[in-house]
Structures are given as structure tokens and as C-alpha cells.
Tab-separated table of C-alpha atoms and ligand atoms in Angstrom:
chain	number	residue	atom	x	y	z
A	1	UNK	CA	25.154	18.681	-17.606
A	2	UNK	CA	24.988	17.117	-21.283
A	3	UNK	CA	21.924	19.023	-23.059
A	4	UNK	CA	22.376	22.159	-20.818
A	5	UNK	CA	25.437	22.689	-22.502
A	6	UNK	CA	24.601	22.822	-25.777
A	7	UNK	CA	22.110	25.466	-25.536
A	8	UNK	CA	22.503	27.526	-28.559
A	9	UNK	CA	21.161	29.624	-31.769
A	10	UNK	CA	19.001	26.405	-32.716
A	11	UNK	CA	17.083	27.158	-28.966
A	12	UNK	CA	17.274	30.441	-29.899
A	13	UNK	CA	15.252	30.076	-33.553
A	14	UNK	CA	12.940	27.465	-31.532
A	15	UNK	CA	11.877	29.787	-29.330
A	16	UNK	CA	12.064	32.530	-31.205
A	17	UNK	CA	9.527	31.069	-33.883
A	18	UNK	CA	7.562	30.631	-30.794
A	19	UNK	CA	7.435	34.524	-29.057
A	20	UNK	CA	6.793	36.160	-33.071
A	21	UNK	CA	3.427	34.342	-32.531
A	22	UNK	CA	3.366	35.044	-28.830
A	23	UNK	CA	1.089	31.508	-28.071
A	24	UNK	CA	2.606	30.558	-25.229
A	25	UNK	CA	-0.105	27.422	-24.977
A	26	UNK	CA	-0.287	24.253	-26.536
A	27	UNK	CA	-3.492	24.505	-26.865
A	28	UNK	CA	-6.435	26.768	-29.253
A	29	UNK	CA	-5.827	30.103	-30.179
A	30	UNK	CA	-5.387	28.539	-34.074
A	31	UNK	CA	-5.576	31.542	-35.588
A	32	UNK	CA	-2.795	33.751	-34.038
A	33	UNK	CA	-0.449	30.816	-33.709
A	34	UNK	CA	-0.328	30.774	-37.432
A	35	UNK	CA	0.855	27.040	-37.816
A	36	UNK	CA	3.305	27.092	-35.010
A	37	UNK	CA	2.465	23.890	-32.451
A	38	UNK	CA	6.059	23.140	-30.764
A	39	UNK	CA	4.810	20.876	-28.332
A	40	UNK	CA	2.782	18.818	-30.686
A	41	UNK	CA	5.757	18.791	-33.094
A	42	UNK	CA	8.180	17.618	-30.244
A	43	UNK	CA	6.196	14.886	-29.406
A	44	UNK	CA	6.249	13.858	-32.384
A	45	UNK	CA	9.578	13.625	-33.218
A	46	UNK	CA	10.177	12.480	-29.789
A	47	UNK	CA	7.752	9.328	-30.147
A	48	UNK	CA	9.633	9.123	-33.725
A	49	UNK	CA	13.198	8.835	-32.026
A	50	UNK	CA	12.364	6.422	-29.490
A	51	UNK	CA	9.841	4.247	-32.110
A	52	UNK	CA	6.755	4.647	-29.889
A	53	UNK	CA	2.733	5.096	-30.955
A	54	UNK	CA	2.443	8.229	-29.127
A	55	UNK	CA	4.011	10.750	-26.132
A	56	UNK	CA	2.679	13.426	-24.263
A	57	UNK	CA	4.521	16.205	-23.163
A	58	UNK	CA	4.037	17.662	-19.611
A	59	UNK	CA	5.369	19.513	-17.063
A	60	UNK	CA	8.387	17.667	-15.360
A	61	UNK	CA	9.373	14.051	-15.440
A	62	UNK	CA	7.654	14.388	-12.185
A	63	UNK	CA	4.435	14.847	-13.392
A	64	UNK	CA	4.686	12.320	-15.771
A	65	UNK	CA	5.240	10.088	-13.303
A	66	UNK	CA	2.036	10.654	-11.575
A	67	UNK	CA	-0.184	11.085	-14.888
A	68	UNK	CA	1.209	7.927	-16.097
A	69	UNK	CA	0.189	6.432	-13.227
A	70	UNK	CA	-3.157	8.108	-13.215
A	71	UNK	CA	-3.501	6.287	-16.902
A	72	UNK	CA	-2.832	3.296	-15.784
A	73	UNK	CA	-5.316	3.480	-12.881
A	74	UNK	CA	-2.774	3.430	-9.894
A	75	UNK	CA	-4.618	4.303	-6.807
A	76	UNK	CA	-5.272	3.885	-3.138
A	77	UNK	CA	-5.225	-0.078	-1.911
A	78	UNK	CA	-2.430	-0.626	-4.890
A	79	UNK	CA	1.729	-1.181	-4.190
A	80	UNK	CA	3.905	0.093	-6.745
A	81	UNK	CA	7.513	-2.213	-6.434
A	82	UNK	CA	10.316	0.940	-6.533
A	83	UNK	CA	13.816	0.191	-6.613
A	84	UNK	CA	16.041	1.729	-3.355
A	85	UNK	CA	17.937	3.113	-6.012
A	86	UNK	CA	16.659	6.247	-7.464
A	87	UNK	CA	15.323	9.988	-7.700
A	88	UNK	CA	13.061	10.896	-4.628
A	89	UNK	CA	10.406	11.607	-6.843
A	90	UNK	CA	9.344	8.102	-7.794
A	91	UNK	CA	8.172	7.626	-4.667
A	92	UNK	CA	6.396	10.746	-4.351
A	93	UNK	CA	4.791	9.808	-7.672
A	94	UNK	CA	3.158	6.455	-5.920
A	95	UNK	CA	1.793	8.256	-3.146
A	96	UNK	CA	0.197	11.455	-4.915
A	97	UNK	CA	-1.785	8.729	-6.569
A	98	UNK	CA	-2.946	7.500	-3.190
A	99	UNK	CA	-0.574	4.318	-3.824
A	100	UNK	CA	2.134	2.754	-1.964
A	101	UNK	CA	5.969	2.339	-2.959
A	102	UNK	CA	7.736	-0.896	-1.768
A	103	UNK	CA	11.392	-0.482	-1.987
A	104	UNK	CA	12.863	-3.635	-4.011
A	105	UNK	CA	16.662	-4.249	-3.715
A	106	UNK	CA	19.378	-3.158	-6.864
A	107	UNK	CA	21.930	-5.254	-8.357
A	108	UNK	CA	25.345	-4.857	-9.591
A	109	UNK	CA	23.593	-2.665	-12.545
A	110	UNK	CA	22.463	0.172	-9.576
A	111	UNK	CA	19.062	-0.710	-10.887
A	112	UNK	CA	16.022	-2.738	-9.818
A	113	UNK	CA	17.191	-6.781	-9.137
A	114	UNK	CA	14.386	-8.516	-10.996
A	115	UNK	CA	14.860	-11.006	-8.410
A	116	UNK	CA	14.196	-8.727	-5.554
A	117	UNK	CA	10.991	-7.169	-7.660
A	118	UNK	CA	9.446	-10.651	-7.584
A	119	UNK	CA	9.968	-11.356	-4.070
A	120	UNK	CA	8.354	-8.067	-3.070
A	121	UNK	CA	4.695	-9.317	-5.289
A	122	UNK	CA	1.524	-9.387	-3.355
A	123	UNK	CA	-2.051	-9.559	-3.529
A	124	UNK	CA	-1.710	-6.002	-3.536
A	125	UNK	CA	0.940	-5.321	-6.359
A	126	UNK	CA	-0.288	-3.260	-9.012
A	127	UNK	CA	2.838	-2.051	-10.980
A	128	UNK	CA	6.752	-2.340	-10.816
A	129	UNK	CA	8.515	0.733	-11.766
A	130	UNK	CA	12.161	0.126	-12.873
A	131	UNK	CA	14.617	3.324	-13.153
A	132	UNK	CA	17.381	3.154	-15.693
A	133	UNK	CA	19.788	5.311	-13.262
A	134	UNK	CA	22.614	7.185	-14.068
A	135	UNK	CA	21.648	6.640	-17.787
A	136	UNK	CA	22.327	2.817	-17.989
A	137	UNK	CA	19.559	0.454	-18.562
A	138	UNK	CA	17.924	-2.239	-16.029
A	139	UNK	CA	17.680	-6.056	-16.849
A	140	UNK	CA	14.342	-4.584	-18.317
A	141	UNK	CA	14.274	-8.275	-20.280
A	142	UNK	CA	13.461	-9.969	-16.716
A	143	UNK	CA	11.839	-7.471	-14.988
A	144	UNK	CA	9.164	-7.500	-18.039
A	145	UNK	CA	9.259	-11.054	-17.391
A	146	UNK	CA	8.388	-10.635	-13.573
A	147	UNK	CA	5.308	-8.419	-14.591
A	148	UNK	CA	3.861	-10.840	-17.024
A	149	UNK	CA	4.200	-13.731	-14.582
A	150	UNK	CA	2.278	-11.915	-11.823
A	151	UNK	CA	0.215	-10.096	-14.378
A	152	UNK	CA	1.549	-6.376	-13.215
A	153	UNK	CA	2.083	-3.074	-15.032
A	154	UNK	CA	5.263	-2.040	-16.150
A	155	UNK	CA	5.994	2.218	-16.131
A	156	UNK	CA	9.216	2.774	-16.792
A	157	UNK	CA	11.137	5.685	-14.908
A	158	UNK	CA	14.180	7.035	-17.555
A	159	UNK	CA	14.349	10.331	-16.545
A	160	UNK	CA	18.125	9.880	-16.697
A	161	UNK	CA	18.736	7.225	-19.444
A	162	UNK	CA	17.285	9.444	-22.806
A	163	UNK	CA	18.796	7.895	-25.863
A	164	UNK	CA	19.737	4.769	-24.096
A	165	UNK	CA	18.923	1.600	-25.304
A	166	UNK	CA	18.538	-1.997	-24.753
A	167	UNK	CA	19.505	-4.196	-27.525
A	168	UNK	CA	18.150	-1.978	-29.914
A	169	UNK	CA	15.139	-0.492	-28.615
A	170	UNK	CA	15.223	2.559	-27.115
A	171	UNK	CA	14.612	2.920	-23.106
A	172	UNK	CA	10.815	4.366	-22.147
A	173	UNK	CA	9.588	2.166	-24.632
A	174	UNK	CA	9.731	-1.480	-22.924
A	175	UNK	CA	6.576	-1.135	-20.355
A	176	UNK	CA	3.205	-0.198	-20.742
A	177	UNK	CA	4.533	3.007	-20.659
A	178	UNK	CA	7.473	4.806	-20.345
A	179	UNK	CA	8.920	8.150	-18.784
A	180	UNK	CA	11.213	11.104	-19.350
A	181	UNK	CA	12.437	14.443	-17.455
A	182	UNK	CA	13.809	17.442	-18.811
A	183	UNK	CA	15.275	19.374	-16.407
A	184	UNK	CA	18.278	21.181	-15.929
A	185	UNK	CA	20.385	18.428	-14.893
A	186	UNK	CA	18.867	15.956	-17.792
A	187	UNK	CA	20.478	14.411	-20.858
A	188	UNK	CA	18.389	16.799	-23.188
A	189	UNK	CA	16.492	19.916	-21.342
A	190	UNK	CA	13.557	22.117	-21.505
A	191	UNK	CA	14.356	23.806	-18.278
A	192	UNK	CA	11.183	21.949	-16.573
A	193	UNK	CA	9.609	19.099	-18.541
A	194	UNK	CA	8.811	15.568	-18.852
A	195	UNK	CA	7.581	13.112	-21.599
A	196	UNK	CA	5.323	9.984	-21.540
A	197	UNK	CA	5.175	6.981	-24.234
A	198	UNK	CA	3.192	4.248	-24.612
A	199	UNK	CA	2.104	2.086	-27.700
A	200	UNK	CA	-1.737	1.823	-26.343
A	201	UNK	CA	-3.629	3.960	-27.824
A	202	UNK	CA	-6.023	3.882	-24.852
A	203	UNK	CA	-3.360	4.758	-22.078
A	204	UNK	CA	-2.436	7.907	-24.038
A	205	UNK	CA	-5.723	9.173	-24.021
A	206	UNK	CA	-6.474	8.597	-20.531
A	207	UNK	CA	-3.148	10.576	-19.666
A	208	UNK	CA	-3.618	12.916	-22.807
A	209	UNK	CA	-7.411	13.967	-20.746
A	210	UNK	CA	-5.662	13.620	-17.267
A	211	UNK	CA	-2.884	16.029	-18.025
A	212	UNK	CA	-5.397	19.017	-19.098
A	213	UNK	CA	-8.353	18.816	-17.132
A	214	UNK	CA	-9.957	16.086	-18.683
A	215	UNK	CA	-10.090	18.008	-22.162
A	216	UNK	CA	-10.819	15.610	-25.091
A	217	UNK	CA	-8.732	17.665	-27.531
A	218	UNK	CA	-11.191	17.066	-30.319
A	219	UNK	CA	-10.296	18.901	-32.983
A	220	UNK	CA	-13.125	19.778	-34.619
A	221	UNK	CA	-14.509	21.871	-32.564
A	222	UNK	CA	-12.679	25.576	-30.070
A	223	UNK	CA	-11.497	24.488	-27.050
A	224	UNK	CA	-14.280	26.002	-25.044
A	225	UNK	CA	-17.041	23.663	-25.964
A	226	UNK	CA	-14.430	20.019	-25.954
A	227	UNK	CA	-15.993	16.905	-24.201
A	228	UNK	CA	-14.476	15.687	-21.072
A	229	UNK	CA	-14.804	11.505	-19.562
A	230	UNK	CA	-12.624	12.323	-16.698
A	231	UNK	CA	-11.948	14.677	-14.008
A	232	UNK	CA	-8.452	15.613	-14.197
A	233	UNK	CA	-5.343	18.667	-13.443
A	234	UNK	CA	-3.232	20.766	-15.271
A	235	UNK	CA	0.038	19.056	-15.979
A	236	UNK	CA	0.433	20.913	-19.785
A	237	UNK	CA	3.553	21.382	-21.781
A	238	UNK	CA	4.269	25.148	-22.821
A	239	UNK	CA	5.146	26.178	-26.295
A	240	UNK	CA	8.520	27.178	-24.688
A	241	UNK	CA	9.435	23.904	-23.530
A	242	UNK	CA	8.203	22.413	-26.804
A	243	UNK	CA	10.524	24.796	-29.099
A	244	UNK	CA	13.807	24.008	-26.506
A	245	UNK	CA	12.641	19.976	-26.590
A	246	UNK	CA	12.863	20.453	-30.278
A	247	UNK	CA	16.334	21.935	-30.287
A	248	UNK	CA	17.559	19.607	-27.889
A	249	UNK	CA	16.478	16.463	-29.381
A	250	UNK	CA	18.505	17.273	-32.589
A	251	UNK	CA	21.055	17.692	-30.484
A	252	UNK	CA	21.004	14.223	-28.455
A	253	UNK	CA	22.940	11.769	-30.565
A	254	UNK	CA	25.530	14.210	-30.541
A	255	UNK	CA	25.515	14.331	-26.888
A	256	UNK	CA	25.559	10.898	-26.297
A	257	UNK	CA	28.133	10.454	-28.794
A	258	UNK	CA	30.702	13.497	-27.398
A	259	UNK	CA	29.894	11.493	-23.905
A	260	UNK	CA	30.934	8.333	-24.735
A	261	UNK	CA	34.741	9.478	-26.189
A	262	UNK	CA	35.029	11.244	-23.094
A	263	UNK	CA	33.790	8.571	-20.470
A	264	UNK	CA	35.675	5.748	-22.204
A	265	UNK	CA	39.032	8.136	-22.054
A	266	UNK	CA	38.151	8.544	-18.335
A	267	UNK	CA	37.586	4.923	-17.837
A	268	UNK	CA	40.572	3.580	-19.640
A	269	UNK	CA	42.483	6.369	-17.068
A	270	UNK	CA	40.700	4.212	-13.796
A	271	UNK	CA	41.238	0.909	-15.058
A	272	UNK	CA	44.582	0.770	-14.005
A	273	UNK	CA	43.741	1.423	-10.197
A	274	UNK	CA	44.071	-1.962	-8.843
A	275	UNK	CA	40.334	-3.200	-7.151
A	276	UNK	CA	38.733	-0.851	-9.522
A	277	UNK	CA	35.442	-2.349	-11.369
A	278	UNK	CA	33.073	-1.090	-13.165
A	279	UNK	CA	29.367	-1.171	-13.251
A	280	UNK	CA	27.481	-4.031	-14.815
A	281	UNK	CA	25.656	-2.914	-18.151
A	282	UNK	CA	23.066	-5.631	-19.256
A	283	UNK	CA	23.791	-3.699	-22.497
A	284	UNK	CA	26.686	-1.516	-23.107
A	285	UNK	CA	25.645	-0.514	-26.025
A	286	UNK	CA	22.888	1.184	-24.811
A	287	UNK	CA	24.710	3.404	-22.569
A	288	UNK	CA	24.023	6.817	-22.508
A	289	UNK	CA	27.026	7.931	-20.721
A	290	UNK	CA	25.972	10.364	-18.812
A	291	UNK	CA	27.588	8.978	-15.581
A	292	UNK	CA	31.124	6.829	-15.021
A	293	UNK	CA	29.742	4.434	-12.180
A	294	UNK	CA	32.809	2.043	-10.358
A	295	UNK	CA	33.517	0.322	-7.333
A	296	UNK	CA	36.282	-0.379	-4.936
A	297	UNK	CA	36.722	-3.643	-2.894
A	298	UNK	CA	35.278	-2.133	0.261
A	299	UNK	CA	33.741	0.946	1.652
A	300	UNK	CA	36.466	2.708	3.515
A	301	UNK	CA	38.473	1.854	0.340
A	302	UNK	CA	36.174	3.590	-1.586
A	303	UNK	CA	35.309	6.816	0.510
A	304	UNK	CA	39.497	7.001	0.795
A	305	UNK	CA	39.430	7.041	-3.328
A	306	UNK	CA	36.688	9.532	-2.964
A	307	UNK	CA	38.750	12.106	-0.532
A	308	UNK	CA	41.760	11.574	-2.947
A	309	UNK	CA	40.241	12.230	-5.686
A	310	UNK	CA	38.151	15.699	-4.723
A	311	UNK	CA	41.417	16.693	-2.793
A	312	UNK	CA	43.118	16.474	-6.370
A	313	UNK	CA	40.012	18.207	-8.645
A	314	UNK	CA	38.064	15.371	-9.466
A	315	UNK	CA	34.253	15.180	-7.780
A	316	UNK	CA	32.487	12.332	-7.542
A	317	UNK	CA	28.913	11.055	-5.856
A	318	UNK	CA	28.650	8.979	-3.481
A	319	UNK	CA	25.409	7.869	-3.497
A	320	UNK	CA	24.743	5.748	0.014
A	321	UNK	CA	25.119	8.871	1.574
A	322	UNK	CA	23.487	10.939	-0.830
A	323	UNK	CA	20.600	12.708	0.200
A	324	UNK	CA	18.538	12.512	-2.166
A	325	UNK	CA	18.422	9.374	-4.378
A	326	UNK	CA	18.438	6.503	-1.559
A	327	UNK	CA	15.620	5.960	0.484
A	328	UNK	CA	17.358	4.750	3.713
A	329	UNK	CA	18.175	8.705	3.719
A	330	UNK	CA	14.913	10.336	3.397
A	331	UNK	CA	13.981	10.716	7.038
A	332	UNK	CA	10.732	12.698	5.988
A	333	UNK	CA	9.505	9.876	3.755
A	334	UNK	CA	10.716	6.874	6.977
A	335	UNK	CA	8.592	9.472	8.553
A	336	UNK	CA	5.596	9.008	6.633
A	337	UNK	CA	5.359	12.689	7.137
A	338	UNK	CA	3.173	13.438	3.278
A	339	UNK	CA	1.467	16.610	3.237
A	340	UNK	CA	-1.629	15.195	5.084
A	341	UNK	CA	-1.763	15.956	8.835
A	342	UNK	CA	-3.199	11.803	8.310
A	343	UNK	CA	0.149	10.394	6.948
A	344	UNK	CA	-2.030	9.609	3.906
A	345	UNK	CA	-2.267	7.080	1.797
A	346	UNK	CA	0.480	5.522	4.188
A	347	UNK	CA	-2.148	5.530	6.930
A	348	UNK	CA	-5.367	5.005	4.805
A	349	UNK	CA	-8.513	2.963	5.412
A	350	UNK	CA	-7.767	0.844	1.811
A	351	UNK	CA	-4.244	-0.030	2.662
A	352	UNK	CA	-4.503	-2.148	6.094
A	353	UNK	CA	-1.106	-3.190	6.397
A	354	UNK	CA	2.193	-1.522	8.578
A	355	UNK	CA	4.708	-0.976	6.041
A	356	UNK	CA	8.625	-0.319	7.283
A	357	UNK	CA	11.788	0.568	4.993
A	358	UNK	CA	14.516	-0.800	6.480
A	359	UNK	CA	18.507	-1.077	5.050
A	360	UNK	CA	18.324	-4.760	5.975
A	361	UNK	CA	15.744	-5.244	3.352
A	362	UNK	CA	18.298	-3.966	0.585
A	363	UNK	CA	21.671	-5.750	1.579
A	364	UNK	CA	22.630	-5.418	-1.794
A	365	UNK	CA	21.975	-1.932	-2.386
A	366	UNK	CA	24.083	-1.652	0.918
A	367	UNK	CA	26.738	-3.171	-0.233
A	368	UNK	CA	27.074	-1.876	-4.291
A	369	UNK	CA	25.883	1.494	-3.192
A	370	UNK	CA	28.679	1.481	-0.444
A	371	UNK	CA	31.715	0.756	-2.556
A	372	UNK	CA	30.488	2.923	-5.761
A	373	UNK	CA	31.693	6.411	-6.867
A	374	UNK	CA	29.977	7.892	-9.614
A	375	UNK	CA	31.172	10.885	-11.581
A	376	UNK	CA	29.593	12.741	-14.096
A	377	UNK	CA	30.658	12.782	-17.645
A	378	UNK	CA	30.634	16.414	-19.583
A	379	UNK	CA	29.438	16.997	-23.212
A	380	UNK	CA	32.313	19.177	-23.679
A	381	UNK	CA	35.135	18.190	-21.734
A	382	UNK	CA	37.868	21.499	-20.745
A	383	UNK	CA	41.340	21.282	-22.058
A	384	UNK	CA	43.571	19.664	-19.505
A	385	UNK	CA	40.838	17.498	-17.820
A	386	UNK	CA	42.210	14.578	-19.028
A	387	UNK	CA	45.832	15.676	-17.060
A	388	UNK	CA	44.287	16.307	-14.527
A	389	UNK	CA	41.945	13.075	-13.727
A	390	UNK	CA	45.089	11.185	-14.751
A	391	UNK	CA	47.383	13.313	-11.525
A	392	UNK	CA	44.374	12.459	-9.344
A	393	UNK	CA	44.155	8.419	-10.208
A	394	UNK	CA	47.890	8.291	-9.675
A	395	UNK	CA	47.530	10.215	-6.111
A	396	UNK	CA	44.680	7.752	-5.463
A	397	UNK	CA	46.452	4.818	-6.752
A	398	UNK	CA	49.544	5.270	-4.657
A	399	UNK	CA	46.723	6.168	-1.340
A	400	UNK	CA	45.219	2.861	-2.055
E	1	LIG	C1	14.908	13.786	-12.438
E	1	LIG	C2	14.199	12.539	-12.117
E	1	LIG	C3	12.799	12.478	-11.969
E	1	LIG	C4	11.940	13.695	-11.923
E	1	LIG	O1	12.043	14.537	-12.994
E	1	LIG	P1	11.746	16.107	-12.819
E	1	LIG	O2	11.611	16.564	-14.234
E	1	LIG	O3	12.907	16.725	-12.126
E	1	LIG	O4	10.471	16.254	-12.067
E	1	LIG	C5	12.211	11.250	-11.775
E	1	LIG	N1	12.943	10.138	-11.686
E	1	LIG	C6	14.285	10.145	-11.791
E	1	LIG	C7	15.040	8.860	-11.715
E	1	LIG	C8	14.966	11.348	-11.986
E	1	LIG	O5	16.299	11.359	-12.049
């Protein structure tokens, strides 16, 4: 739950600076806010921690998504190359722009195979969008490679990889542009939130007027009588969100730091289970720890391990059968079934062509995602845990 729990007196003061004012918006009102611009001053410091130009704050790592794709002129007749591997909403993202998502296979990192990415190009390809999951980072080296051979867009989804790095630079910040979530579940939260970077100067004003009704946030003159160059929606940041986003980014190195102890006490506790490995890291370095991913030598090995374990206290995912963050389980989205009574953009006079998701397309993913448990790593780890992950590896060592 990292971020979450850490919430504190500084999220108190944050948001307390915020309700003496009572501006709950981002935007005008300069008088009664009396200096106090949260959102503004997380992105800031945001943008400053990662090294990027600019970010823009908005409502859900969600909604970045989609306004980041709206900057970089996504839109109906485009594919967008997804990995198998990842959060439901990336897809979603591709099709509320009107595009469509072509599922790529993973590697032994659980995230996009550059090779697969290149053999999924087309006439049609527009943009790849790799996902550092479970807070490790891609081969984001070779996928940027891909892109600049075929000339696409990178967007890059870590929603779940804040803080992480590769060599050095900080995830988000590798692609065109780059984006974050805050919610509950996140590394650092704002209850609801999301983040977008980019170094162009000319992306982040196309989202910065896409995100608020096309408002040109010139600020010279009230709010009322701002120029507009685009239509737009309303995907703002609250003052609320900003304040927490504040708190929690002081609060991130610390959280990364706490998680790493505890998942490299965990790890040295599995490394003695014979079969075990653990996930590839292009850079382990840049780990964010948020998630302990490893893998058995085969499947029913590995769902045995899994019944062990929870029989003995210790959860873990299993994500081939997880619901939610592989696409050979979304029946609704094999379905086509969007929120148009047309199946659109699926079915969509600019995209011509009969597109099918099938697991035969991802052996890989198949195959990694089948013999992986993941389990999530705690900020602050309870007294005893240790004992008690340590009884549950020897049950499922002696099961094995
Ligand atoms: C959480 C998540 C999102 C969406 O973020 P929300 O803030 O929940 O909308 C997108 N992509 C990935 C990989 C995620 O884990």
C-alpha cells in the first residue's frame, strides 16, 4: 500500500493550508487563495524529482493516459502497441481516443518484449506504450529504439513504477511523454490522481488546454476572458490532491527505501526454495520495490506454492488468472463490447481491418505469467512478518 501508509500530520498541514483558503480549484480566484497553488507547486516539484521540462496534474493516471494521448494526436485509424501485461485501463485509454490497442507479448521482465513491439508495427502504428509493472522498469533502452526505427511515439505508462529508474533517469521521463497514477493502491497517493511529463514544450500545452476545456491559462488576464485553440474536457487536478501529492512526494524516497530492506529480507527468505527465480530487472537499481515478482519451474508447481503459501498467511497474485491486469481475461474488452451500441472505434469506418486477441499471440506472457507469484511489499512491515513468511517458505519448500 506504500504511500497510503504514510498518511500523516504533513497531509494534514497540506491540506489544511489548503481548506483556511477554502479554493478548492487550481485555477483563478487569486485573490482569496492568498498565494496558496498546491497543484501548481506539486507539479513542480514533481517535474523537479523526476528531471522533466514540465507535468500536468489531472485526475487519475487514467486520464492521463487519454490526455496524453490526446497531445500527442492519437486518434481513430491509429494502433497503439500495448503490452498483454498490464492495468485494464491502458487499453481503455487507446480506445476513448478512438484508437486501437494491439496486445504485444512480455518478457522475462513482465513488461513489453521490444522484440514482440516491433513485430506488431504497421502502416497503421502510431505509438507503443510500454508499462513499467509492478514497479520495475521495461528494456525502455530498446523499446525507444523500436520507436525511432519505425518513427513511432513513445507514452510511457508508470502508474506503478514512481521513483523507479533506469540507469539513472527516472521512469516517465524516457518517451515523448510519460505517465503517473495516484490512487489508493499507488506508490505515492492523492486518493484519485495522475501526472503527465514531457520535455516538449509543445505536448504540454496541447495536454495543459486538453485537460481544462481548452483554457490557455494565460496569466495575464481572469479566467473568464482566456483564449482557447482547442476543444477539449475537464480532466483538472484539485487543490486537495495537489496538497496530499505534495506530502507524499516528500515522503517517496523514504518509501522506496523502507521497501527495499523489506523485499530484499523477503527475497533472501525465497531464495532457498529450490526452482525459485526471480524476475529479470534490466536495472535493479531502479527498482521501486513495490512488488516481490518470482517464478517456479512450471505452473502447477507454482499455483501448489501459491495454496501453501496463503494456507500459511502469506498472499500472493497470481496474475494469469487475474482479472484484471491480463487481457486474455477481459471477456468485455474480447467482446468489443465499448460503451457504443457500434463496438466503436473497434468497428469504425477509419479502421478497416478484423482485429482478434488471442493467448497464442502471447506464448510468452503464457508461459512467465503462468509460473509467477507476485506479492506485495509493505512500507511498514508488522512485527513477526518476517517469522511468519519464513514458517510458510519452509511448509512450501517441503510441499514442493
Ligand atoms: C493504476 C494504473 C493505471 C490507472 O491509474 P488510475 O489512477 O487508477 O486511473 C494505469 N495503468 C496502470 C499500469 C496502472 O496500474
Amino acid at each position: 500500500m506504500a504511500g497510503a501508509e504514510l498518511i500523516g500530520i504533513e497531509e494534514m498541514r497540506e491540506v489544511q493550508d489548503v481548506l483556511e483558503t477554502g479554493v478548492l480549484m487550481r485555477y483563478g480566484f487569486d485573490k482569496e487563495r492568498r498565494g496558496v497553488y498546491k497543484v501548481q507547486a506539486f507539479e513542480e516539484a514533481f517535474a523537479r524529482y523526476c528531471g522533466a521540462k514540465h507535468a500536468l496534474g489531472v485526475t487519475s493516471g487514467s486520464a492521463a493516459l487519454k490526455v496524453a494521448l490526446k497531445a500527442l494526436d492519437v486518434g481513430p485509424g491509429d494502433e497503439v502497441i500495448v503490452p498483454a501485461f498490464t492495468f485494464l485501463a491502458t487499453y481503455e485509454a487507446v480506445l476513448e481516443v478512438g484508437a486501437i490497442p494491439i496486445m504485444a507479448d512480455i518478457d522475462e521482465t513482465l513488461n513489453l518484449d521490444p522484440r514482440s513491439a516491433e513485430s506488431r508495427v504497421t502502416d497503421c502504428t502510431k505509438a507503443i506504450i510500454p508499462v513499467h509493472m509492478c514497479g520495475a522498469p521495461a528494456h525502455i533502452d530498446r523499446i525507444l529504439q523500436v520507436a525511432k526505427k519505425h518513427g513511432l511515439k513513445v507514452l510511457e505508462d508508470n502508474a506503478q513504477g514512481c521513483g523507479g529508474s533506469f540507469k539513472g533517469k527516472k521512469l516517465g521521463t524516457f518517451g515523448e511523454m510519460g505517465i503517473f497514477s495516484f490512487d489508493y493502491y499507488k506508490t505515492i497517493t492523492t486518493g484519485e490522481g495522475g501526472m503527465i511529463l514531457t520535455d516538449s514544450k509543445d505536448l504540454y500545452l496541447r495536454a495543459d488546454w486538453y485537460h481544462d476545456h481548452g483554457h490557455d491559462h494565460n496569466p495575464n488576464v481572469s479566467r473568464a476572458m482566456e483564449g482557447r485553440f482547442i476543444l477539449g474536457f475537464n480532466y483538472r487536478m484539485n487543490e486537495i490532491q495537489g496538497a496530499l501529492g505534495l506530502a507524499q512526494l516528500s515522503k517517496l524516497d523514504r518509501v522506496i527505501g523502507e521497501q527495499r530492506k523489506n523485499k530484499a529480507a523477503i527475497r533472501s527468505i525465497l531464495e532457498g526454495v529450490r526452482g525459485v527465480q526471480f524476475r529479470e530487472m534490466p536495472d535493479p537499481d531502479g527498482d521501486t520495490a513495490t512488488f516481490l515478482a518470482f517464478n517456479l519451474p512450471d505452473a502447477a508447481l507454482t499455483k501448489k506454492c501459491q495454496k501453501v503459501l496463503a494456507e500459511n498467511g502469506v498472499d500472493t497474485i497470481y496474475y494469469k488468472e487475474n482479472l484484471w491486469h491480463y487481457v486474455p481475461n477481459w471477456e468485455h474488452f474480447l467482446a468489443q463490447a465499448t460503451a457504443s451500441s457500434t463496438k466503436y472505434p473497434f468497428k469504425d469506418p477509419c479502421y478497416k481491418k478484423e482485429i482478434v486477441y488471442r493467448r497464442e499471440d502471447i506464448p510468452r506472457a503464457e508461459d512467465i505469467l503462468g509460473r509467477t507469484l507476485v506479492l506485495p511489499i509493505s512500507v511498514r512491515m508488522p512485527k513477526g512478518r518476517l517469522d511468519v513468511i519464513t514458517r510458510a517458505v519452509e511448509k512450501a519448500k517441503k510441499a514442493l
